[in-house]
Tab-separated table of C-alpha atoms and ligand atoms in Angstrom:
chain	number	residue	atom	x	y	z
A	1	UNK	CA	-114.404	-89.040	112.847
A	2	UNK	CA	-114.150	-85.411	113.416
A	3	UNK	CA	-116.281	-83.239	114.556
A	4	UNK	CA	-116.946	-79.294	113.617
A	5	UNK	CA	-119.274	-76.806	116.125
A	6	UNK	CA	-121.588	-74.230	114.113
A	7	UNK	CA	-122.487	-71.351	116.030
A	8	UNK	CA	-124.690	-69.410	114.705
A	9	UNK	CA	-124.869	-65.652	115.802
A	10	UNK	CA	-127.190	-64.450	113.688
A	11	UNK	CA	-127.200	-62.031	110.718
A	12	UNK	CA	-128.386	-62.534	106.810
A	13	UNK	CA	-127.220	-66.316	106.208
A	14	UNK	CA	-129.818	-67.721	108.834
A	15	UNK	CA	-132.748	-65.647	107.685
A	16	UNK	CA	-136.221	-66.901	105.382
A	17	UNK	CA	-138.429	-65.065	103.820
A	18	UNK	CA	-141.685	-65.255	106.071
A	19	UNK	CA	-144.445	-66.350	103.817
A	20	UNK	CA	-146.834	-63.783	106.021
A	21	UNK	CA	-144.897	-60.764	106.076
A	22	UNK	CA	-142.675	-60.578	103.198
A	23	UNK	CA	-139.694	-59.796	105.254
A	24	UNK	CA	-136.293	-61.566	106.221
A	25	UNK	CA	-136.653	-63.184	109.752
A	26	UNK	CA	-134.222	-65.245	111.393
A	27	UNK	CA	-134.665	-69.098	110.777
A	28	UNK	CA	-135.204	-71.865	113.400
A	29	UNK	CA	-131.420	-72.919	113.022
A	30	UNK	CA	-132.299	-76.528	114.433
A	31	UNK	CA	-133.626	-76.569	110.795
A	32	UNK	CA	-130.463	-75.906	109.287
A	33	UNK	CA	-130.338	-79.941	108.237
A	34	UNK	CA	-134.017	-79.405	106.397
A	35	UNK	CA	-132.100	-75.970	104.433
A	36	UNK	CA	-128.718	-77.791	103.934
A	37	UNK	CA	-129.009	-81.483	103.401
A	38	UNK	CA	-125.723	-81.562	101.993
A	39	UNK	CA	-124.780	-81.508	106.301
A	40	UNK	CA	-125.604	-84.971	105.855
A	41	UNK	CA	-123.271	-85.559	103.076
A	42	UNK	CA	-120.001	-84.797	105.014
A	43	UNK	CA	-117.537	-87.650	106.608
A	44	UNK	CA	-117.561	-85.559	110.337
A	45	UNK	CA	-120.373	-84.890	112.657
A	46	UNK	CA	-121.628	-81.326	113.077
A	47	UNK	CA	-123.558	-79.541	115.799
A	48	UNK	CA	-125.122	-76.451	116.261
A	49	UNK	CA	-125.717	-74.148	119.079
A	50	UNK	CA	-127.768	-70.621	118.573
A	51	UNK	CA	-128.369	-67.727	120.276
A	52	UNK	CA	-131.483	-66.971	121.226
A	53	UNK	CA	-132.297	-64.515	120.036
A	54	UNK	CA	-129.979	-64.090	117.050
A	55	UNK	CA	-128.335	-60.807	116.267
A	56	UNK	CA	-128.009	-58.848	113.914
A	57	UNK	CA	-123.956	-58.059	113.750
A	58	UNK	CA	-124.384	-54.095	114.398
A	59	UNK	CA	-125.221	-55.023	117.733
A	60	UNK	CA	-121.565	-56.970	118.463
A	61	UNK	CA	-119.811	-55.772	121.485
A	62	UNK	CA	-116.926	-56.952	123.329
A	63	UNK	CA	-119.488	-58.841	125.729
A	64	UNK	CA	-120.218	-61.515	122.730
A	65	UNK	CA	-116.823	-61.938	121.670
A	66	UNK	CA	-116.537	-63.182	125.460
A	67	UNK	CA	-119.594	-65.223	125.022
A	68	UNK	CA	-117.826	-66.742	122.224
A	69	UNK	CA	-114.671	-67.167	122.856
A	70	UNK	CA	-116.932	-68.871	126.659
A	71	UNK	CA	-118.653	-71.315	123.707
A	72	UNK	CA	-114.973	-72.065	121.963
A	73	UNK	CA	-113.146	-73.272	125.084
A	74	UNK	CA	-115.991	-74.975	126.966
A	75	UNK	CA	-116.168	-76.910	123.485
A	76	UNK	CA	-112.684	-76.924	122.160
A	77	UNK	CA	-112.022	-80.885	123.501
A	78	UNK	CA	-114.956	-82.175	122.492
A	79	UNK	CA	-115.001	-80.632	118.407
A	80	UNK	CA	-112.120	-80.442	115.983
A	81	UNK	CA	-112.681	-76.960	114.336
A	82	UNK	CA	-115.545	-74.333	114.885
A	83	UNK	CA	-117.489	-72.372	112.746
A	84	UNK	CA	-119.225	-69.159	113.428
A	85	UNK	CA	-121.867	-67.770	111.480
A	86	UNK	CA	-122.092	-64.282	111.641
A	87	UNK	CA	-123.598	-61.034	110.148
A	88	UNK	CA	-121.595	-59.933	107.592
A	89	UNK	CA	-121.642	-55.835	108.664
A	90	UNK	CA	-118.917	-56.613	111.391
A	91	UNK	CA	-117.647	-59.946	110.946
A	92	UNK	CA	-113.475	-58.557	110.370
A	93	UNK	CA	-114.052	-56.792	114.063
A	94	UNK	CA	-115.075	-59.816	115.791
A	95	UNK	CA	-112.989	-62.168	114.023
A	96	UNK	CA	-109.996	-59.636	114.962
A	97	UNK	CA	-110.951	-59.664	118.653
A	98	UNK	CA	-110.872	-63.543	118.648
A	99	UNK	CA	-107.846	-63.673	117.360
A	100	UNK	CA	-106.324	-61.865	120.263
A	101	UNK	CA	-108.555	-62.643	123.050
A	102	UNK	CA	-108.198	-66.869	122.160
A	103	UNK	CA	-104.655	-68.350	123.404
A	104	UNK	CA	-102.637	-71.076	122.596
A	105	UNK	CA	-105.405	-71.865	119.818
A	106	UNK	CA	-104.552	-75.193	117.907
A	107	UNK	CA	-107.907	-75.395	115.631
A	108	UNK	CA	-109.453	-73.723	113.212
A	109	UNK	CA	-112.199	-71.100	114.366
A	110	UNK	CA	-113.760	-69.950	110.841
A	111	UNK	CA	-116.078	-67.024	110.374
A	112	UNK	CA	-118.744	-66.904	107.677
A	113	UNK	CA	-122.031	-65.222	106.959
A	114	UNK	CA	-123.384	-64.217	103.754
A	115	UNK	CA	-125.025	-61.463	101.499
A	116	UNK	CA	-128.330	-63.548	100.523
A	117	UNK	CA	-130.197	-65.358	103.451
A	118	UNK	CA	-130.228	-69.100	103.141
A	119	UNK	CA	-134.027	-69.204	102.666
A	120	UNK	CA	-133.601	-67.670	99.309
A	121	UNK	CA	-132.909	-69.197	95.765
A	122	UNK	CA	-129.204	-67.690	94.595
A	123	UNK	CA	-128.332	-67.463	98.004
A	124	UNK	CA	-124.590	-67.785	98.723
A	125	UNK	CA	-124.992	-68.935	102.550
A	126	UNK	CA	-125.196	-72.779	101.088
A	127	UNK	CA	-121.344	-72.619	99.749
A	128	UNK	CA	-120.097	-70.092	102.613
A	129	UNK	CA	-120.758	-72.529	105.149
A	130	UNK	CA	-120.091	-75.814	103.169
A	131	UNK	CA	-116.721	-74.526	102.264
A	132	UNK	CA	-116.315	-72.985	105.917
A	133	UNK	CA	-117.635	-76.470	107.500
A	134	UNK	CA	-114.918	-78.314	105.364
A	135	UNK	CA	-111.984	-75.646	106.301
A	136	UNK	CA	-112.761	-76.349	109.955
A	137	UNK	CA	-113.133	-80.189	109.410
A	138	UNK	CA	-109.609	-80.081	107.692
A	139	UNK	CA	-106.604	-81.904	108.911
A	140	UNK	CA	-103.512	-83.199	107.949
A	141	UNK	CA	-101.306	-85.777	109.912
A	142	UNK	CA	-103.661	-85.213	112.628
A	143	UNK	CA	-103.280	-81.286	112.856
A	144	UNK	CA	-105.535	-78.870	111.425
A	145	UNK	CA	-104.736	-77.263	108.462
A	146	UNK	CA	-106.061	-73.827	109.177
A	147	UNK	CA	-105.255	-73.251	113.242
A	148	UNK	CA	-106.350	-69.710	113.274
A	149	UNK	CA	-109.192	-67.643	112.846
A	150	UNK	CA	-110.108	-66.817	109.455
A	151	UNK	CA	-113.294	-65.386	107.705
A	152	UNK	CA	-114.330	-67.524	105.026
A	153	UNK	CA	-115.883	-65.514	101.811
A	154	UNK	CA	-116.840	-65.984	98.536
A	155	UNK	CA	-114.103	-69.117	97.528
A	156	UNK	CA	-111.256	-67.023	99.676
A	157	UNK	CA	-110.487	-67.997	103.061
A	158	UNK	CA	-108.978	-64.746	104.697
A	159	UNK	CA	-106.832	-64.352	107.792
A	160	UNK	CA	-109.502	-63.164	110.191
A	161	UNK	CA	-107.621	-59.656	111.292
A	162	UNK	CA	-106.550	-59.058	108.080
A	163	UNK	CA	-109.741	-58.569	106.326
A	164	UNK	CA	-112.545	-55.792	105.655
A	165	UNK	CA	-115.842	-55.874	104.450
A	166	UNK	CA	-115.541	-53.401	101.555
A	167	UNK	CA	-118.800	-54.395	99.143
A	168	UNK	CA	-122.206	-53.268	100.800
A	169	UNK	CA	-123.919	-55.444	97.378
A	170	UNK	CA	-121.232	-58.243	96.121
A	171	UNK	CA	-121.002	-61.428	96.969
A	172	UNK	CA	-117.372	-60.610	97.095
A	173	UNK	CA	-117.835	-58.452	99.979
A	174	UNK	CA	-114.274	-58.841	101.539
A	175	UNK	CA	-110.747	-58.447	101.002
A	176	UNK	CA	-107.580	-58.346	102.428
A	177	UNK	CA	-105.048	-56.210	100.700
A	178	UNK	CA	-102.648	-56.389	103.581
A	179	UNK	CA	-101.950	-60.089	103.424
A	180	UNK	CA	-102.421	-63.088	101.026
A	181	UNK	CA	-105.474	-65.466	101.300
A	182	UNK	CA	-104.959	-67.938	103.190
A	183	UNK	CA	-106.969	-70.428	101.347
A	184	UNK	CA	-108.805	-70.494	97.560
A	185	UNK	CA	-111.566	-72.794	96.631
A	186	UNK	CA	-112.308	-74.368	93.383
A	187	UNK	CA	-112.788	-77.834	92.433
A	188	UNK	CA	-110.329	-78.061	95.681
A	189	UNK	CA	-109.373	-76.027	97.978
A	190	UNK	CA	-106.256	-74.989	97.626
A	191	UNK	CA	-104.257	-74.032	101.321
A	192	UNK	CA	-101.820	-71.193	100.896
A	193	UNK	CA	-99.685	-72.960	103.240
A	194	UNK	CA	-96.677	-70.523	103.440
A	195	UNK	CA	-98.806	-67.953	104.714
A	196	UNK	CA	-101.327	-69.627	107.256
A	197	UNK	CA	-99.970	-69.317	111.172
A	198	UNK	CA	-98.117	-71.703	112.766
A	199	UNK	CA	-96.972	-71.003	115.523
A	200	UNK	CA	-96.316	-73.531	118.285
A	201	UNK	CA	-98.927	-73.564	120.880
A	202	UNK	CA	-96.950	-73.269	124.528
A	203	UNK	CA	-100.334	-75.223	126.513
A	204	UNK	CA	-104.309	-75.632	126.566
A	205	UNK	CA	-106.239	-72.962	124.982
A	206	UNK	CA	-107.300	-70.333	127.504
A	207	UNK	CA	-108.687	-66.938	126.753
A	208	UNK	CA	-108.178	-63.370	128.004
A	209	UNK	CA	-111.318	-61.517	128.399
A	210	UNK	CA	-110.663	-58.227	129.378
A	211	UNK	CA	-111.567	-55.448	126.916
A	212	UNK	CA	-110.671	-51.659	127.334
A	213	UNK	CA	-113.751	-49.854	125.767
A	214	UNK	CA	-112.469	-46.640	126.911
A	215	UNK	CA	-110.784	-45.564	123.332
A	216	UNK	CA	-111.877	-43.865	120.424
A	217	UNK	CA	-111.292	-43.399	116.701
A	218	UNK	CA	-109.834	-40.088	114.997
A	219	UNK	CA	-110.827	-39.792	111.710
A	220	UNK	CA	-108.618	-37.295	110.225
A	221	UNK	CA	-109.817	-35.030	107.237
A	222	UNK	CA	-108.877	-31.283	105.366
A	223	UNK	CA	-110.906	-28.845	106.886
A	224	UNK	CA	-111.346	-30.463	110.744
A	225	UNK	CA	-111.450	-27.867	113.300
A	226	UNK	CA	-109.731	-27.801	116.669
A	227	UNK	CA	-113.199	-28.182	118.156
A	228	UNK	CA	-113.542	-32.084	116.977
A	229	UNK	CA	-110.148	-32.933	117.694
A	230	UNK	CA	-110.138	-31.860	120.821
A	231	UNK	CA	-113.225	-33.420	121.924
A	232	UNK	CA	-112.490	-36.820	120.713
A	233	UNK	CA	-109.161	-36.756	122.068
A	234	UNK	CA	-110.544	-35.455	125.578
A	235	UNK	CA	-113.603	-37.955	126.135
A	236	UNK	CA	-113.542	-38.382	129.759
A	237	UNK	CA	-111.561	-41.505	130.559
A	238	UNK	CA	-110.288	-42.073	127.314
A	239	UNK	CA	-106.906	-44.660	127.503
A	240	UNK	CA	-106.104	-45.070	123.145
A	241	UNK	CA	-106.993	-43.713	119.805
A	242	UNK	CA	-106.611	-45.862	116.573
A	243	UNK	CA	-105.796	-42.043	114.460
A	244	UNK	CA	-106.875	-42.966	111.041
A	245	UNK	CA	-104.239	-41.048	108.485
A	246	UNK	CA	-103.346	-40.062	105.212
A	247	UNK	CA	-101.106	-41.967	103.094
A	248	UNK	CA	-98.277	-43.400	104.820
A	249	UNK	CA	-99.285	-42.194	108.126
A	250	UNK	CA	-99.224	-38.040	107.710
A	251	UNK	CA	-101.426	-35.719	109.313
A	252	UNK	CA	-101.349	-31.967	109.116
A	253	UNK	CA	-98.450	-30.041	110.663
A	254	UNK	CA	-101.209	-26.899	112.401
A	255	UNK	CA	-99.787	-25.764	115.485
A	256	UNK	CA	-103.068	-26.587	116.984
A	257	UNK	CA	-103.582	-29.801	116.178
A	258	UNK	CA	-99.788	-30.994	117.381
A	259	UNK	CA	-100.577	-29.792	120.676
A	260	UNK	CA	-103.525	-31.607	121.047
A	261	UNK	CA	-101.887	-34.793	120.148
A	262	UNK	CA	-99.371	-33.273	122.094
A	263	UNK	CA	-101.432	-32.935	125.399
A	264	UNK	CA	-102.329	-36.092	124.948
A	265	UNK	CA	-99.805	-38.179	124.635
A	266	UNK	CA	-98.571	-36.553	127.958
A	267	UNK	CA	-101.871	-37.005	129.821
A	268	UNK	CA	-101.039	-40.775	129.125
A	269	UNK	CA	-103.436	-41.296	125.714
A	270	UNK	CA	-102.248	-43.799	123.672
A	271	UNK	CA	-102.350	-43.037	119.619
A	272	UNK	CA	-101.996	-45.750	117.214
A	273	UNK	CA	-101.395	-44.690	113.781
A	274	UNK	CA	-103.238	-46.539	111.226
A	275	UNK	CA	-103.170	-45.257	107.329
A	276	UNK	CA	-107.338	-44.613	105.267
A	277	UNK	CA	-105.646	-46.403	102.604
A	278	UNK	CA	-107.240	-49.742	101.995
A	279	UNK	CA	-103.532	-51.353	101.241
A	280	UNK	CA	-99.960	-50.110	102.166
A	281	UNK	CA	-98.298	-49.463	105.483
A	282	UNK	CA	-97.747	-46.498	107.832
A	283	UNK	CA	-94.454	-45.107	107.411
A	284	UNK	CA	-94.019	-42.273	110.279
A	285	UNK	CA	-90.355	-41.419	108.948
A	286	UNK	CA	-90.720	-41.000	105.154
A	287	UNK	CA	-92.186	-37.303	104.569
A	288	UNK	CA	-92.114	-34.363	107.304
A	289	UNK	CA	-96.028	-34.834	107.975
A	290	UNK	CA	-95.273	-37.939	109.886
A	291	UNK	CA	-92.230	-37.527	111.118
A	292	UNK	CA	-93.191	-35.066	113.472
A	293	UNK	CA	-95.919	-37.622	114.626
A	294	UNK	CA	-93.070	-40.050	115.362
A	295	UNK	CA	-91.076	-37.817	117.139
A	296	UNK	CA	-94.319	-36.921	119.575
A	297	UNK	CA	-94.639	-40.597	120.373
A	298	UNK	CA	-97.601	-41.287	118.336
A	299	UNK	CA	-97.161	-45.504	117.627
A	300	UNK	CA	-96.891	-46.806	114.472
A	301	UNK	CA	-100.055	-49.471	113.322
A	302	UNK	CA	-98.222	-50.439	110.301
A	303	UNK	CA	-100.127	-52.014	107.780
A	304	UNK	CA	-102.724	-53.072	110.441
A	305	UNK	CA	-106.195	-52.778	109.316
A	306	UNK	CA	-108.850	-50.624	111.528
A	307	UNK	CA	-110.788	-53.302	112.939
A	308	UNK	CA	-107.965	-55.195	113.772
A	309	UNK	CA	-106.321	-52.029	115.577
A	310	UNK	CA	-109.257	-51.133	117.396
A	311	UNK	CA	-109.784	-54.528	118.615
A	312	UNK	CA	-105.728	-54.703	119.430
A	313	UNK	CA	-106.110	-51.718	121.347
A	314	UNK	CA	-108.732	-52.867	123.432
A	315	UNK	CA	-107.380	-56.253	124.304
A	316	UNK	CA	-103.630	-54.477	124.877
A	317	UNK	CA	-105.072	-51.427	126.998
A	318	UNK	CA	-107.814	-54.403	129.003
A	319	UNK	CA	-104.755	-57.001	129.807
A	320	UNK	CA	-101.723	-54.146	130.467
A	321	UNK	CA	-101.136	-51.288	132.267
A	322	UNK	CA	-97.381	-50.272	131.907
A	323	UNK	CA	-96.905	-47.750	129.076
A	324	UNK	CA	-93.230	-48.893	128.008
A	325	UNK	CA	-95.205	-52.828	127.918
A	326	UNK	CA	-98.297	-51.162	126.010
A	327	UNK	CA	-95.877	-49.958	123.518
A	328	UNK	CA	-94.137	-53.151	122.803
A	329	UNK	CA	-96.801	-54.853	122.427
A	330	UNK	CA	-98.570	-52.557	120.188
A	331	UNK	CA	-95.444	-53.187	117.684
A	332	UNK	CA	-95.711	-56.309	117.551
A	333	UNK	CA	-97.325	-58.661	115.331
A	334	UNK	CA	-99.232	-60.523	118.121
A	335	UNK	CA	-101.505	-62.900	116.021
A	336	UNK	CA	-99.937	-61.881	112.497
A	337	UNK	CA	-102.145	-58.732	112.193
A	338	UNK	CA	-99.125	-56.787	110.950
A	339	UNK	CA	-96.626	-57.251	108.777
A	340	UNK	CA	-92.418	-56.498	109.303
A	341	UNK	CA	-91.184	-55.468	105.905
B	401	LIG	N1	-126.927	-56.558	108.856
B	401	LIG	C1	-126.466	-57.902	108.649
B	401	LIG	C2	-125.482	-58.228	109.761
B	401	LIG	O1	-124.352	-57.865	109.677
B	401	LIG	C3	-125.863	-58.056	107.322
B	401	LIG	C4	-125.332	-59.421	107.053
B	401	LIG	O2	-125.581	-60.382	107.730
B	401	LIG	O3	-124.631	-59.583	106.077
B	401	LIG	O4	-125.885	-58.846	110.719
């Protein structure tokens, strides 16, 4: 029989209305049987394990994803897939940082949440975690079907550094413009199979913790003055910038603000170009605004998304110190976060 893990983090899906207050507190998850009695229904065992307190996913930080990916390997032997319930809010940055920080992973690790709490009528927890709970459960000729980490959403199962949330409101509150789904559900679920990861896994699972905090995102906009640039790109300590840019990866062409990114480059700072466009790749060498970028040194992110280049960034500058190595792995498509057109 197989056997699927729930953890449950916290966020919307495992809230109730409390009949005192009026307000959305989290639910005793042991409970989650009493709420879902459909659990019952399925042909694998699942377990649960919750943190205490839950949390709401604003407060993520690289310190949980270690805590999780602490709960995936202690675990992994004993359960065939794993599902993670999370707050919706930053569920495509922790679901990017597992995907880099788990190794050699050979089962599904599937992130859900929702946008109604379970405790309430049209809730859409109940199929989010069904659906999820089956993903995870799913194996053919004794392999899983989904070995990767995905975020499950709304009937699309998303490659989990691929995806935003981009709906505050929706139920459809993610997408992935970057890369097809990796899964739809309907009457079945349907497995995009061409486009899920397999890759073949070179020993056990292990994980690699280490987390550089020390970078920073550059937002770039008309009208920014020296003043910002400048401090963001000189925060004391400061090893990487994820530089969001226009278009295909342009950015003004100010004296000024090429000899920041100038200085910094040569103090060391690392500056991954990523595009604000919600689809589309950066492409340093097609117009004169990027070029000169290029030329500086500034790396290309592709058609990475943010979350997934912050958290790349982090796990790259944590596990590697030589620049010529951080570069190479930066273009890379490490856990299929990029594409190579
Ligand atoms: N603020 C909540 C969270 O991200 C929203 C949600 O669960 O959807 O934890």
């Amino acid at each position: 029989m197989s056997s699927v893990l729930i953890v449950y983090t916290g966020g919307t899906i495992g809230m109730v209305k409390s009949p005192s207050t009026n307000t959305l507190v989290p639910m005793d998850f042991s409970n989650i049987r009493k709420k879902v009695p459909e659990l019952q229904m399925f042909d694998f065992k699942v377990d649960t394990i919750t943190f205490n307190p839950p949390i709401d996913s604003s407060e993520m930080c690289p310190d949980v994803w270690v805590r999780l990916c602490n709960i995936i390997k202690d675990n992994y032997d004993s359960y065939d897939g794993f599902v993670i319930l999370h707050g919706t809010d930053t569920m495509a940055y922790t679901a990017s940082a597992l995907s880099f920080m788990l190794q050699n992973l050979a089962k599904p690790v599937v992130l859900t949440g929702s946008q109604l709490p379970m405790g309430t009528i049209r809730t859409d927890g109940k199929e989010n975690l069904i659906a999820a709970l089956e993903i995870a459960a799913a194996r053919e000729n004794g392999m899983a079907i989904v070995p990767e980490v995905s975020v499950y959403f709304q009937s699309k199962l998303y490659r989990g550094n691929r995806c935003s949330k981009v709906n505050a409101s929706d139920f459809m509150a993610f997408t992935s413009q970057g890369y097809p789904h990796l899964a739809e559900v309907g009457i079945d679920i349907k497995y995009s199979y061409a486009h899920i990861r397999y890759t073949p896994v070179e020993g056990p699972l292990s994980i690699m913790t280490d987390m550089e905090q020390n970078i920073a995102l550059l937002k770039i906009f008309p009208g920014m003055t020296r003043g910002y640039v400048h401090q963001v790109l000189n925060i004391p300590g400061v090893r990487g910038i994820v530089m969001e840019t226009f278009g295909s990866g342009n950015a003004p062409t100010d004296k000024w603000f090429l000899e920041e990114l100038h200085q910094a480059l040569l103090r060391g700072v690392v500056i991954l170009n990523v595009t604000q466009c919600l689809a589309g790749s950066v492409e340093m060498w097609r117009y004169d605004t990027g070029r000169h970028l290029m030329d500086m040194g500034v790396i290309s992110g592709r058609d990475i998304t943010t979350e997934a280049a912050l958290t790349k960034l982090m796990h790259i500058l944590g596990n590697y110190t030589n620049p010529a190595e951080i570069r190479i792995m930066l273009n890379k498509s490490l856990k299929g976060e990029i594409s190579f057109r």
